[in-house]
Coordinates of C-alpha atoms and ligand atoms in Angstrom, one line a residue:
X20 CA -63.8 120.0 72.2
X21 CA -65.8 120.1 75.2
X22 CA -66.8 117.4 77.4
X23 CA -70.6 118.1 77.5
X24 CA -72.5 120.4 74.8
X25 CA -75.9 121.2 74.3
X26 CA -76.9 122.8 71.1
X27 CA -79.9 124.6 71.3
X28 CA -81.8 122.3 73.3
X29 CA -85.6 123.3 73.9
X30 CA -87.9 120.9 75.8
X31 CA -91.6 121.2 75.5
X32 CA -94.2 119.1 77.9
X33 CA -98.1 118.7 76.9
X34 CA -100.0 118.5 73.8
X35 CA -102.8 121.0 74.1
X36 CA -102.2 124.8 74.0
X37 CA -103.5 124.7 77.7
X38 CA -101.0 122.3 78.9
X39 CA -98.3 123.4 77.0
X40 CA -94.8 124.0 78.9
X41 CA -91.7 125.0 77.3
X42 CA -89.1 123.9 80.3
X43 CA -86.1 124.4 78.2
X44 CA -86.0 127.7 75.7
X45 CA -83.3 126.5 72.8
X46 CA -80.4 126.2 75.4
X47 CA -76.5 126.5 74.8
X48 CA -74.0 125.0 77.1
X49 CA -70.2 124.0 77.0
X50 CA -69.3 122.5 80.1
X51 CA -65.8 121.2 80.3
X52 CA -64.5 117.8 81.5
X53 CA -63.8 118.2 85.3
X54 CA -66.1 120.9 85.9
X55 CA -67.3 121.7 89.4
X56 CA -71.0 123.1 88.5
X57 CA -73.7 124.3 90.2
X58 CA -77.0 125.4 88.6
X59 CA -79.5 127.6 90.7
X60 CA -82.6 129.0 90.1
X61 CA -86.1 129.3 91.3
X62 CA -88.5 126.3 91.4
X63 CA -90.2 125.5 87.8
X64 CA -87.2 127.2 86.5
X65 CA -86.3 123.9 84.4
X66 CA -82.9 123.0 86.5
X67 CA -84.4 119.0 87.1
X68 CA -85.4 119.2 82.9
X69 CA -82.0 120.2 82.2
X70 CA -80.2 118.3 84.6
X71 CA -82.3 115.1 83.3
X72 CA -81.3 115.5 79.5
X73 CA -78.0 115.9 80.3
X74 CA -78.1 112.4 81.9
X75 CA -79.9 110.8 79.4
X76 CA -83.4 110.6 81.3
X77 CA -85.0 113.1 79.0
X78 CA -85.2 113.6 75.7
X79 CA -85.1 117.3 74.0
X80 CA -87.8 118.2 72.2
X81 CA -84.6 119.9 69.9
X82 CA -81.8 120.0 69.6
X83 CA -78.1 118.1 70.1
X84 CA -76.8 116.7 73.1
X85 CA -72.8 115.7 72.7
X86 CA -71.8 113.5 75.0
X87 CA -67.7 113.5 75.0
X88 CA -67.7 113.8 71.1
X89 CA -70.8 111.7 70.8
X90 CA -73.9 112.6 69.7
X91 CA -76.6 111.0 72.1
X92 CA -79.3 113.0 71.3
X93 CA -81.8 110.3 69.7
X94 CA -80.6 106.9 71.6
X95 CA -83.4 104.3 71.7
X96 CA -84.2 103.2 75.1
X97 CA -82.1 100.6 75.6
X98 CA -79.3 102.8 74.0
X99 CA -79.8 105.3 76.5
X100 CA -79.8 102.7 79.7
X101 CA -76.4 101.7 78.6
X102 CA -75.0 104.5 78.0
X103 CA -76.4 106.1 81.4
X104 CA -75.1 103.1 82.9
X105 CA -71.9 103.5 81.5
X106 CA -70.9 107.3 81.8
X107 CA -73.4 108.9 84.3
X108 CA -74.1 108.8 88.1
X109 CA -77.8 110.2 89.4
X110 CA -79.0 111.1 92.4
X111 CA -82.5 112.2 91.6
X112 CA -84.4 114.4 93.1
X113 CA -87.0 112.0 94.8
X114 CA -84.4 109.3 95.7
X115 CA -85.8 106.7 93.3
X116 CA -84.3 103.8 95.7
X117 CA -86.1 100.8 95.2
X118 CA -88.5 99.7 98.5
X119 CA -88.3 96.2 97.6
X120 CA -84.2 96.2 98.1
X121 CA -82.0 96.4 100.8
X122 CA -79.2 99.1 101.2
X123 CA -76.8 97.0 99.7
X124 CA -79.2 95.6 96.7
X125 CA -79.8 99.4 96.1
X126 CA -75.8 100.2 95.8
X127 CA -74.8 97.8 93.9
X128 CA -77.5 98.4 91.3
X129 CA -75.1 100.3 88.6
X130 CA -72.7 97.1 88.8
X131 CA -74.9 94.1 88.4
X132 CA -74.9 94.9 84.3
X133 CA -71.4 94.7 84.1
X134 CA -68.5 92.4 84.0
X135 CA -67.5 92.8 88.0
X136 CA -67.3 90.1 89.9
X137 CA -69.5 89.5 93.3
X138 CA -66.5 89.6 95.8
X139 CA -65.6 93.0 93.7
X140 CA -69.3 94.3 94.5
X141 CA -69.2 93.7 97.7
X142 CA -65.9 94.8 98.3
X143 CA -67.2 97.9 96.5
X144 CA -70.6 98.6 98.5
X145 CA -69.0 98.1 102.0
X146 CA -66.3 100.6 101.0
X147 CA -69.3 102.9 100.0
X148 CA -71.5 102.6 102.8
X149 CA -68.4 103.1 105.3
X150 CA -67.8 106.0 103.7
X151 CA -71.6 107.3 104.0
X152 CA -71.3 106.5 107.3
X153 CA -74.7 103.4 106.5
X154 CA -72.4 100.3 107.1
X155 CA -74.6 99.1 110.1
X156 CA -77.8 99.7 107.8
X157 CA -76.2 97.5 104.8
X158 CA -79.2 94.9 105.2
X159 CA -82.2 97.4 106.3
X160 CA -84.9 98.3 103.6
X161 CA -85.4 102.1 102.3
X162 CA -88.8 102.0 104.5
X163 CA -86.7 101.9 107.4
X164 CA -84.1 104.7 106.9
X165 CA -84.5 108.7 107.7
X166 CA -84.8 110.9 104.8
X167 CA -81.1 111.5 105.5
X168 CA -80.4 108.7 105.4
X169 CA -82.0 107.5 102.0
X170 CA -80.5 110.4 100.3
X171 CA -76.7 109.2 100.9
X172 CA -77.7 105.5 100.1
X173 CA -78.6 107.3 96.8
X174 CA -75.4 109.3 96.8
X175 CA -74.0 105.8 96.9
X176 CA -75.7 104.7 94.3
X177 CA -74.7 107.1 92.2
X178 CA -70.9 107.0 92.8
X179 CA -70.3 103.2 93.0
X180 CA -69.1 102.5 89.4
X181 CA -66.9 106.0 89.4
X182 CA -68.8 107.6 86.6
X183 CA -66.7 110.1 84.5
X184 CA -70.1 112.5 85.3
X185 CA -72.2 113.3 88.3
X186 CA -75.7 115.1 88.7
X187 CA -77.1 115.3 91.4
X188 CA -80.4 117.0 91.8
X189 CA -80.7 119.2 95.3
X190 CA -78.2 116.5 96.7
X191 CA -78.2 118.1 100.2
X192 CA -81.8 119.2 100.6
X193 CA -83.2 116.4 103.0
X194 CA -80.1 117.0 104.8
X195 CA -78.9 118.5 108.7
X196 CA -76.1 121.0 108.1
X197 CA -73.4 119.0 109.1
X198 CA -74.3 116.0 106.8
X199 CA -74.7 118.2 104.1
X200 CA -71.2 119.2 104.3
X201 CA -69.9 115.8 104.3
X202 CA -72.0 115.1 101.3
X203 CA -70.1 118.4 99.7
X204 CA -66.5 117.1 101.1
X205 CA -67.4 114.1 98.5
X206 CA -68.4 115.7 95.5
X207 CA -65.2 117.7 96.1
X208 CA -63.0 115.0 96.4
X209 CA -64.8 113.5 93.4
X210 CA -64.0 116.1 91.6
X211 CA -60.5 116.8 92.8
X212 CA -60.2 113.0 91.0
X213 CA -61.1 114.4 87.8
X214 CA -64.8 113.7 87.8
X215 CA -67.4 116.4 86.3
X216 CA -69.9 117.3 89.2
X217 CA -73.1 119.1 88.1
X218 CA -75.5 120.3 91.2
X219 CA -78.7 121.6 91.4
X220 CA -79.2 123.2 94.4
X221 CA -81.1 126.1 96.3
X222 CA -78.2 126.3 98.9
X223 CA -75.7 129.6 98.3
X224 CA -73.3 127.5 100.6
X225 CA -73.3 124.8 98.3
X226 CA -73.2 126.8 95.1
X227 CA -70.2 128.8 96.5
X228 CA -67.9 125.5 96.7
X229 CA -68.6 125.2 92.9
X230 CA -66.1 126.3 90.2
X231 CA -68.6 127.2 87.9
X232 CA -73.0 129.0 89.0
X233 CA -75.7 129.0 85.5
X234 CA -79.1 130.3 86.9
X235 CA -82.1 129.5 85.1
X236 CA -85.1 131.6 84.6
X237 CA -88.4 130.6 82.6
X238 CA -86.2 127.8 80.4
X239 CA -83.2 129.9 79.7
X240 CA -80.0 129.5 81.3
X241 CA -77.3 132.1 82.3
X242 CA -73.9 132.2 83.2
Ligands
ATP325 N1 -93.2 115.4 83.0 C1 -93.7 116.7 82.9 N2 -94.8 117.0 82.2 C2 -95.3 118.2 82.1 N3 -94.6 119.3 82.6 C3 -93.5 119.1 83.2 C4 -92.9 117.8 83.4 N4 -91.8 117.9 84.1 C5 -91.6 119.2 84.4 N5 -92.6 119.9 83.8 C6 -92.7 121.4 83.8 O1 -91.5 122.0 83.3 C7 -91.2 123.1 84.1 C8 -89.8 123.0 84.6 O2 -89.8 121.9 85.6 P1 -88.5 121.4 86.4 O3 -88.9 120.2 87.1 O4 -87.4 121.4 85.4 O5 -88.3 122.7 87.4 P2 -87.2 122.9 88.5 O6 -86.4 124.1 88.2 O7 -86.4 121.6 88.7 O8 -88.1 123.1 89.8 P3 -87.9 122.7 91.4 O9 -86.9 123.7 92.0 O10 -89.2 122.9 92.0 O11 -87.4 121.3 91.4 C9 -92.2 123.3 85.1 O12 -93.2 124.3 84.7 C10 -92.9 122.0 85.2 O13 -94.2 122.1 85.6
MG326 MG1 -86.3 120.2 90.3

């Protein structure tokens, strides 16, 4: 049984026949636990769509998502939060940090709904933020970062309560070469620990270090 499977999954946007967009075309996908993937493809191609119902974010129009032999296809809303909370770690293509947060409130987001306990959160973010190279910017608000800068506090985000799955949508695009790289050395040690990586990305360099390439065209994806 496969970790992830998608069973033809469409996704259609608008209402009226001029606004109608059909960003995923009855998709099929196995994608097996560990899996180092990268999905590439040109812009409106439906890689964020894809990459946001297979964490949850979106709901297919059709279709059946299976989550590690579960069926998550038609959670409610607070269903969905849990279970994203539980399983998946995001980094979105827009950030999504909250401006109202510091660095640190921003980390340790994914943790405050569970059972840890505060010294184990902190312990937890400064360990993080060393690691992204942010320790000095632990108290600073999103307003007063670089782009760079606000994409690994999202990178941090995402990987603080060691999800068994990662998407990350153009994790490296905001990013110098060099940083970039780091960011990759991560993901691959994330995934040398067993955790399924899926990145969208427009980078060949970045699609080369991946096990596994699907491009997408028009809603369809190929292998
Ligand atoms: N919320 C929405 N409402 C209506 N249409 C949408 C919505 N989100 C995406 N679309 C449409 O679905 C199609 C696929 O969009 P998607 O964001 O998945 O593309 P993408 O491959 O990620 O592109 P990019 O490389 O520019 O990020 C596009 O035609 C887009 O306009
Ligand atoms: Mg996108």
């Amino acid at each position: 049984m496969a970790f992830l499977e998608l069973k033809n999954i469409s996704k259609r946007y608008g209402k009226t026949e001029e606004t109608k967009v059909h960003a995923l075309k009855s998709v099929n996908l196995k994608i097996e636990e560990g899996s180092y993937l990268a999905i590439m493809g040109k812009s409106g191609s439906g890689k964020s769509t894809l990459l946001n119902v297979l964490g949850g974010l979106t709901r297919p129009t059709d279709g059946v998502y299976i989550f590690n032999g579960e069926n998550v296809s038609n959670l409610s809303r607070s269903q969905g939060a849990v279970f994203r909370n539980q399983n998946i770690g995001f980094v979105v293509q827009n950030f999504a940090l909250i401006h109202s947060m510091t660095v640190k409130e921003n980390v340790r987001l994914p943790l405050i709904y569970g059972s840890y306990r505060r010294k184990e959160i902190d312990r937890r973010v400064k360990k993080i933020l060393e690691k992204m190279e942010l320790a000095d910017k632990i108290h600073a608000y999103p307003s007063e970062l670089s782009g760079g800068q606000c994409q690994r506090v999202a990178i941090a985000r995402a990987m603080i309560a060691e999800p068994k799955l990662i998407l990350a949508d153009e994790p490296t695009g905001a990013l110098d070469q060099e940083t970039g790289k780091r960011i990759m050395d991560l993901f691959s040690e994330l995934n040398a620990q067993g955790t399924t990586v899926i990145i969208v990305t427009h980078d060949k360099d970045v699609a080369t270090r991946c096990g596994r390439r699907l491009y997408m065209e028009d809603g369809s994806v190929f292998e």
